[in-house]
mmCIF file of C-alpha atoms in Angstrom:
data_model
loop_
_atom_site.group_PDB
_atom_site.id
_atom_site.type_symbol
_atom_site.label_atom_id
_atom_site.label_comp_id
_atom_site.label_asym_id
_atom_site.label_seq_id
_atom_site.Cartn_x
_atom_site.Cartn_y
_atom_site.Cartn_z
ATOM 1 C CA UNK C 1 10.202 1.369 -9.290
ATOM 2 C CA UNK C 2 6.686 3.235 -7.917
ATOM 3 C CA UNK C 3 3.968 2.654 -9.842
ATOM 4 C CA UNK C 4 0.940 4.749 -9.768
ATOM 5 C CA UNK C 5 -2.553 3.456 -10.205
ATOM 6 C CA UNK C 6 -4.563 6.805 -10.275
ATOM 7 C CA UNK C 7 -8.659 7.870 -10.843
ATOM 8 C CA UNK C 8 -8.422 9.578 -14.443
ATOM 9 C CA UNK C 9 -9.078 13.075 -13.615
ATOM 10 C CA UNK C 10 -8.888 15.301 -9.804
ATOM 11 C CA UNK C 11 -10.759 13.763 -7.082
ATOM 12 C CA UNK C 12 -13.896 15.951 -5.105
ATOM 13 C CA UNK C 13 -12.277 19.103 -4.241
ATOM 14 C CA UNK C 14 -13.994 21.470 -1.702
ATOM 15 C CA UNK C 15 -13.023 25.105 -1.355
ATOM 16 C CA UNK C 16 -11.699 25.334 2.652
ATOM 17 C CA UNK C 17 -12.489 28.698 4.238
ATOM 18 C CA UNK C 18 -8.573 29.551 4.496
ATOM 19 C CA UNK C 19 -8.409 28.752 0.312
ATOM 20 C CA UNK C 20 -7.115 25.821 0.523
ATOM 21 C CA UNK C 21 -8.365 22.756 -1.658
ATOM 22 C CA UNK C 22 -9.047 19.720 0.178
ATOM 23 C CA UNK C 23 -9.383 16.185 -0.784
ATOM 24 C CA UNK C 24 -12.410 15.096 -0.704
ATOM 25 C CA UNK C 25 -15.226 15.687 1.802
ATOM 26 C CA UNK C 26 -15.351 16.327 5.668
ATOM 27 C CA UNK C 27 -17.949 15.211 8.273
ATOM 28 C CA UNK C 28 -16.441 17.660 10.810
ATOM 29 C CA UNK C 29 -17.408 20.467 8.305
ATOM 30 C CA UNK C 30 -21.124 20.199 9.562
ATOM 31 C CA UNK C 31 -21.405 22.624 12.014
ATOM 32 C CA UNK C 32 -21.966 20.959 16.028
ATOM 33 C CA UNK C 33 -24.862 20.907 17.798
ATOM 34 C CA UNK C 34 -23.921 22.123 21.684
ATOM 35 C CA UNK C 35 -27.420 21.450 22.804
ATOM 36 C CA UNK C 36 -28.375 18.097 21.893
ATOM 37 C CA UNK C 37 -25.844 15.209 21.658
ATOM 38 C CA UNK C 38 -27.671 13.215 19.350
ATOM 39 C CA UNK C 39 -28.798 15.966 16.788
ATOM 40 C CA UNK C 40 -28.651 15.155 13.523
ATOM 41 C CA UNK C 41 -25.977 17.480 12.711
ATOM 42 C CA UNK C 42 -23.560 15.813 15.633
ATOM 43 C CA UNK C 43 -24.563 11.989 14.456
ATOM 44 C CA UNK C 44 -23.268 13.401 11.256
ATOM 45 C CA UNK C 45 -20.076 15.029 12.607
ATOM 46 C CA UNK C 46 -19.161 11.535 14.533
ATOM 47 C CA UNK C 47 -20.671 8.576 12.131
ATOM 48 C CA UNK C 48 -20.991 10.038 8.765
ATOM 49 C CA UNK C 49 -18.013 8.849 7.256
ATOM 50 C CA UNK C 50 -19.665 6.416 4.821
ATOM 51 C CA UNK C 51 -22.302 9.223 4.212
ATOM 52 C CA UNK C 52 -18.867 10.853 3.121
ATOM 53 C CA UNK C 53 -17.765 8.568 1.019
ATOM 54 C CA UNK C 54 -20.827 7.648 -0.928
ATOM 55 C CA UNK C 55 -21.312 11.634 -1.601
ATOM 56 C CA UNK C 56 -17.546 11.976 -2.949
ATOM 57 C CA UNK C 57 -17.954 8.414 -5.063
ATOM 58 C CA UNK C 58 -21.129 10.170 -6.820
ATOM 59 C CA UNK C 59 -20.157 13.382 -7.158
ATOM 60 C CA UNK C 60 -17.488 12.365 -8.677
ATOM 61 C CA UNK C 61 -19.141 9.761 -11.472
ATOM 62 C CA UNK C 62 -21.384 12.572 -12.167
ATOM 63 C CA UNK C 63 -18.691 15.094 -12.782
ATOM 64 C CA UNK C 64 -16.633 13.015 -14.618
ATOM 65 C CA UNK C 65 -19.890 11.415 -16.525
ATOM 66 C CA UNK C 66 -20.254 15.531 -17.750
ATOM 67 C CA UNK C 67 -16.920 15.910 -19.252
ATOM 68 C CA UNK C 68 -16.216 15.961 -23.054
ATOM 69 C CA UNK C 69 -15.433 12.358 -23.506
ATOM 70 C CA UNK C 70 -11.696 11.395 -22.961
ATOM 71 C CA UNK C 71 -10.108 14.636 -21.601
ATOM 72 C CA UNK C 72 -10.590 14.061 -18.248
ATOM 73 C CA UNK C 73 -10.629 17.875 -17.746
ATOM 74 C CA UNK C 74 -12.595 19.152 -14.399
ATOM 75 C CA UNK C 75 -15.917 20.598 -14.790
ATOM 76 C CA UNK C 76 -17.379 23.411 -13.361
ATOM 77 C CA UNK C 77 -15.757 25.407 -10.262
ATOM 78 C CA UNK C 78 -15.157 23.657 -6.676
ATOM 79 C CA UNK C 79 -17.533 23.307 -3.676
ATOM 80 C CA UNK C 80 -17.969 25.536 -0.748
ATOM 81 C CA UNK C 81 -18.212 24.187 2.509
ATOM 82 C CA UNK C 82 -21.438 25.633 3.391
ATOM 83 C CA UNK C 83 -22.436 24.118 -0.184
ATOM 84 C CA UNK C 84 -20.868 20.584 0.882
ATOM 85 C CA UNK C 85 -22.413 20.740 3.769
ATOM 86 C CA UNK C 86 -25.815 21.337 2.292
ATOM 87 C CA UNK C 87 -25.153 18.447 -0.103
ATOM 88 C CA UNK C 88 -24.318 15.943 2.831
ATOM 89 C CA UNK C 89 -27.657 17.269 4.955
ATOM 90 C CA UNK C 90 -29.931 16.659 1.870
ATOM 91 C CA UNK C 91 -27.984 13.085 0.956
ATOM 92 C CA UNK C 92 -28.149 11.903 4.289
ATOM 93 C CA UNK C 93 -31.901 12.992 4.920
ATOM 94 C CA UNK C 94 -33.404 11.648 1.364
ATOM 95 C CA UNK C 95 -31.310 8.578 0.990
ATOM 96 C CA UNK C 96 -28.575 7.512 3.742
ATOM 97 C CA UNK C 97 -30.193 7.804 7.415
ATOM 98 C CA UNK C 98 -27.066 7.730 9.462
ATOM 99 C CA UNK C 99 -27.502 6.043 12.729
ATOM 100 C CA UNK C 100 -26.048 6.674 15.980
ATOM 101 C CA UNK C 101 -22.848 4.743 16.538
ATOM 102 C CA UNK C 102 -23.764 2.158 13.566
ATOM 103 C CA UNK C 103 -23.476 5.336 11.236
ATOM 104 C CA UNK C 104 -24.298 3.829 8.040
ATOM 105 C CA UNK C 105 -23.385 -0.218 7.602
ATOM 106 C CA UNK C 106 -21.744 -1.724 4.708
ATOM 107 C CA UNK C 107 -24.776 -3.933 3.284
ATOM 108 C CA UNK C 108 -27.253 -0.758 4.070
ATOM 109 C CA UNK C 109 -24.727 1.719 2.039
ATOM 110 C CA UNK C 110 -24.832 -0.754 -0.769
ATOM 111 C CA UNK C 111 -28.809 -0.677 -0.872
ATOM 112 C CA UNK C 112 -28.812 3.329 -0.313
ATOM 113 C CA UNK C 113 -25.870 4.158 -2.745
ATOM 114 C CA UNK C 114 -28.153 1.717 -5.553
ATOM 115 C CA UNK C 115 -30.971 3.599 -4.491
ATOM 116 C CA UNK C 116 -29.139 6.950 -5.614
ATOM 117 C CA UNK C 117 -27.567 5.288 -8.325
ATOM 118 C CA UNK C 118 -31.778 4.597 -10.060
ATOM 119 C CA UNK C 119 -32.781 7.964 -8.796
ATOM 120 C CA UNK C 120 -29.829 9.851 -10.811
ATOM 121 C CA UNK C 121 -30.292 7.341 -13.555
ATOM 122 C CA UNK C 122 -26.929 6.083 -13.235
ATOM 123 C CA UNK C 123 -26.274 2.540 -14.779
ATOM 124 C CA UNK C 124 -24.688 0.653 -12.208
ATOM 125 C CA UNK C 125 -25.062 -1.319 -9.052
ATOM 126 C CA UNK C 126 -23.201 -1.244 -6.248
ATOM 127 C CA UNK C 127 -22.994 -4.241 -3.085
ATOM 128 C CA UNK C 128 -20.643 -4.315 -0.181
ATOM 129 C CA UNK C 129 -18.353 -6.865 0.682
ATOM 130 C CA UNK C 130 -16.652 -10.399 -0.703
ATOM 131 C CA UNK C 131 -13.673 -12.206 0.206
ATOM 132 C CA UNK C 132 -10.853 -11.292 1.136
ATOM 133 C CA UNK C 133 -8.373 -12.574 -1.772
ATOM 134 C CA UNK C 134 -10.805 -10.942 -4.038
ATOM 135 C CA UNK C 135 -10.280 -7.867 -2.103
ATOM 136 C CA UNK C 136 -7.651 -6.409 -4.350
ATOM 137 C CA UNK C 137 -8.336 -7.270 -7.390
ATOM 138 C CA UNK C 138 -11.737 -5.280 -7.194
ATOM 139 C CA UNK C 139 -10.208 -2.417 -5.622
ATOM 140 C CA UNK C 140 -8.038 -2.696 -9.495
ATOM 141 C CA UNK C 141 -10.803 -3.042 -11.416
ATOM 142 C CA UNK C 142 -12.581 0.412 -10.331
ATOM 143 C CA UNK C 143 -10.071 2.027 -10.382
ATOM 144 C CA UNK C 144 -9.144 0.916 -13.997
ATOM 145 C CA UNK C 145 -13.369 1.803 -14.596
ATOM 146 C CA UNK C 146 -12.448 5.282 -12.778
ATOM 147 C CA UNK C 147 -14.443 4.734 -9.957
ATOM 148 C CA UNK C 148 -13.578 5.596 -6.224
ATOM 149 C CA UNK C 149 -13.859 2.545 -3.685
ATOM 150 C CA UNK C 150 -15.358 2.724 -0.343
ATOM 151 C CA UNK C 151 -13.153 0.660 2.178
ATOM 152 C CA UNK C 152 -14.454 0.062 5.401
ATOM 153 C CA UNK C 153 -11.593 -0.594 8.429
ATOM 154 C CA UNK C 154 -13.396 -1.872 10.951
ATOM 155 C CA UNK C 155 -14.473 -1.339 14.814
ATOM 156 C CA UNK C 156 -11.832 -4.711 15.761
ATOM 157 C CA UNK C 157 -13.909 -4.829 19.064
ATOM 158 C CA UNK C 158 -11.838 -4.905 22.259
ATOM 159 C CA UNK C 159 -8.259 -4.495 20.814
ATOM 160 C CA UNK C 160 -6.748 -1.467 20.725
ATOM 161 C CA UNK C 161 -4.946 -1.734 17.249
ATOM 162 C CA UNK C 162 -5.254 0.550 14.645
ATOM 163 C CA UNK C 163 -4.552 0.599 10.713
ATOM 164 C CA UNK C 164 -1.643 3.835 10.229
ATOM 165 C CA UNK C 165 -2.168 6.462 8.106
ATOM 166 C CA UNK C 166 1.331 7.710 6.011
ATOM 167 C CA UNK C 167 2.102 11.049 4.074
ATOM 168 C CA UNK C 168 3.996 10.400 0.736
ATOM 169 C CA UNK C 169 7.239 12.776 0.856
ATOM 170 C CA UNK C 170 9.962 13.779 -1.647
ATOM 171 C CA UNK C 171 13.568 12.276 0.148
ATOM 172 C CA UNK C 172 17.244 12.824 -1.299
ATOM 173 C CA UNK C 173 17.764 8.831 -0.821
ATOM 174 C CA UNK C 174 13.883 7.642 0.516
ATOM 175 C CA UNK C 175 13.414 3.664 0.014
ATOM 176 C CA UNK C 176 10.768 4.458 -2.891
ATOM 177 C CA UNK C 177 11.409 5.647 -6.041
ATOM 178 C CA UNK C 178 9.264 7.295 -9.026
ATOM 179 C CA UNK C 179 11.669 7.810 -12.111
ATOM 180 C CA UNK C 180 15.336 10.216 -10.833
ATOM 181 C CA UNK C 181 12.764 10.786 -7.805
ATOM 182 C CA UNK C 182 12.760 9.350 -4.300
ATOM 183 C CA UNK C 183 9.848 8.994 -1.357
ATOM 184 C CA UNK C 184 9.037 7.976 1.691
ATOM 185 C CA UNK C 185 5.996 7.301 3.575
ATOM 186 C CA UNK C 186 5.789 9.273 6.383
ATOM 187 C CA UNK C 187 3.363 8.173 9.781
ATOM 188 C CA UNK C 188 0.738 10.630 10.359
ATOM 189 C CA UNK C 189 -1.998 9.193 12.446
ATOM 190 C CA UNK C 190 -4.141 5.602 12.720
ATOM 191 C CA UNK C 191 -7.969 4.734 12.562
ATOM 192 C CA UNK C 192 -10.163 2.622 12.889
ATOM 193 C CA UNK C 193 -14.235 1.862 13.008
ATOM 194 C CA UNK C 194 -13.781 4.174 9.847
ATOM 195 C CA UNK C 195 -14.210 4.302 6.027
ATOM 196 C CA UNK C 196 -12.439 5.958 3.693
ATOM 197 C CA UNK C 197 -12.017 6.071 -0.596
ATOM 198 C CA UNK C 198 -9.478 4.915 -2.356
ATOM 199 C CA UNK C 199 -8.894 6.625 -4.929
ATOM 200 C CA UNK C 200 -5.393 5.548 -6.134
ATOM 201 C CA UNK C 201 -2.990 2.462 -5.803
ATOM 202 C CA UNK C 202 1.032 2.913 -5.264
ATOM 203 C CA UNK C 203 2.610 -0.417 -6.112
ATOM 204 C CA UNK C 204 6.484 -0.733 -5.574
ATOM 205 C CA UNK C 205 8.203 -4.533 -5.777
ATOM 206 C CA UNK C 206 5.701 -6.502 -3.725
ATOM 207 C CA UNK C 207 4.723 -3.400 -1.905
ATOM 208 C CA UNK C 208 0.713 -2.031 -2.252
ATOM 209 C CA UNK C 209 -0.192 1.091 -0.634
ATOM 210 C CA UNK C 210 -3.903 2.366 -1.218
ATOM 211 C CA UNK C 211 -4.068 6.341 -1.883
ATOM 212 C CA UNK C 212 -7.410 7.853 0.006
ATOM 213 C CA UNK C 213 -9.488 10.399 1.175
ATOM 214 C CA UNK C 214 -10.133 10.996 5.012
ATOM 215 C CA UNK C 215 -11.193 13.840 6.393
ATOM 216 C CA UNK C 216 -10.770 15.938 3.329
ATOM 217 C CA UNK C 217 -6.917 14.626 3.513
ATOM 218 C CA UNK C 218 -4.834 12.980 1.573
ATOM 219 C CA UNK C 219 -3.236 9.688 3.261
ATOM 220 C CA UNK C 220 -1.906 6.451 2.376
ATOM 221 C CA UNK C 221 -2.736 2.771 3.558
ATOM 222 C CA UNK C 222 -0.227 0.258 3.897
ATOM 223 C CA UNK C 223 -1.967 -3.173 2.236
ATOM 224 C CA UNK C 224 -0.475 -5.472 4.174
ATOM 225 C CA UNK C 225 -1.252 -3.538 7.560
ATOM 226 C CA UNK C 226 -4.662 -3.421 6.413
ATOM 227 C CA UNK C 227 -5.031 -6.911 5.811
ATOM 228 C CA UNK C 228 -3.281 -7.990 8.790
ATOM 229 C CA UNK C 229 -5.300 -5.620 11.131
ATOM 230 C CA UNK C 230 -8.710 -7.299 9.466
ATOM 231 C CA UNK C 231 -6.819 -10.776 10.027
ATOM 232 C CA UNK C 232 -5.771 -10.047 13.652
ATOM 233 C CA UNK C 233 -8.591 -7.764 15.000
ATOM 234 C CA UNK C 234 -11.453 -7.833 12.780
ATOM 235 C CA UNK C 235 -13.470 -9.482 9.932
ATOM 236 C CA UNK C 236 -13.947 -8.954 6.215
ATOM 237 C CA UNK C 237 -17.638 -8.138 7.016
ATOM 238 C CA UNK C 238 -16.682 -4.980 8.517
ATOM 239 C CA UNK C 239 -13.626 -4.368 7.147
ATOM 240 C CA UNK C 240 -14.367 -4.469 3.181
ATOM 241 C CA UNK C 241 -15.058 -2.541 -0.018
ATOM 242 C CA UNK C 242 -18.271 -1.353 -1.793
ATOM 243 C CA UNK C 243 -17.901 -3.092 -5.019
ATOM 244 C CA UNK C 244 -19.733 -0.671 -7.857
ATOM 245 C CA UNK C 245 -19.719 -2.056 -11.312
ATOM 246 C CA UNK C 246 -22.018 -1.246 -14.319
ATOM 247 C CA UNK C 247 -24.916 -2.774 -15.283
ATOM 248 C CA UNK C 248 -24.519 -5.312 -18.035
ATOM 249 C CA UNK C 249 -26.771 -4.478 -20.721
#
């Protein structure tokens, strides 16, 4: 049987120019700089995924932290690109400082997203990384808190591997199955030297797939793949979460 670990309301939304709704936010949505190969605007386009990530995992405490308590109910209309975008350009100047290729690095998100977290007035902490059997259970506990996880999947330096990305699709006889309904997880892409957020967990028989946001896309992670490529290729102090809990007292 699929079961669902989800976030307790929508995830970021952003209002595409075609109409469509993505999921979550977009670093190729800031506009490319022709001229200059390191403008800010480009650095942002090709290392601002954690910049990404840490906007979304706000934005989405804040919205959420709004509601009327317990209904989970969405407030306020989506974002516009151009009005993402602005967001990200602001974030990024003020608090994140994404770097050429080292975009922004796990223990420097942690002190930048805590840095936004006392500027916002928002009572909790945030720190990157621990080990790996810990891994999971963390990635549980924020989500049971309602709070998006950053996972990092890292550069794995010289090798060529890559963690897959899947699509979750309704199949008349698919190997997983949610109630009368059956899926299957479709391949639709790899990355790597990448975050993305979690923001849900699908758990059938031994079987853990992480839901996220990438590029304002829905995709799945296969658990095991990911631990395996981190095993095989990397290290768990690139390839790890940013652990955000609330402040005790």
């Amino acid at each position: 049987m699929l079961n669902r670990l989800s976030l307790k309301s929508n995830y970021i939304n952003v209002l595409e120019e075609d109409g469509s709704l993505s999921f979550g936010g977009n670093q190729g949505w800031v506009v490319k700089d022709s001229e200059k190969k390191r403008s800010r605007n480009n650095i942002i386009r090709k290392f601002g995924c954690g910049l990404v990530s840490a906007v979304d995992i706000v934005a989405y405490m804040e919205k959420n932290s709004q509601g009327e308590s317990g209904t989970g109910e969405d407030m306020g209309r989506p974002l516009t690109v151009a009005e993402y975008r602005d967001r990200l350009h602001e974030l990024e100047r003020r608090i994140f400082h994404v770097s050429y290729w080292l975009g922004v690095p796990g223990t420097r998100l942690a002190r930048r997203m805590n840095r936004l977290f006392r500027k916002k007035k928002m009572p909790y902490k945030a720190s990157w990384g621990m080990s790996g059997k810990k891994l999971l259970a963390r990635v549980r506990d924020m989500l049971d808190n309602d709070i998006p996880v950053t996972l990092g999947i890292g550069p794995g330096f010289f090798r060529k591997d890559r963690v897959h990305l899947y699509v979750l699709q309704l199949e008349k006889d698919g190997p997983l199955r949610s109630g009368n309904l059956r899926y299957s997880l479709k391949r639709r892409g790899s990355t790597k030297d990448h975050y993305v957020t979690i923001t849900g967990l699908l758990e059938d028989n031994e079987k853990v797939y992480f839901e996220i946001s990438s590029w304002g896309r829905k995709y799945y992670i296969d658990y095991d793949e990911y631990t395996g490529y981190v095993k095989k290729c990397d290290n768990y102090i690139f390839s790890n979460i940013l652990w955000i809990r609330k402040k005790k007292g």
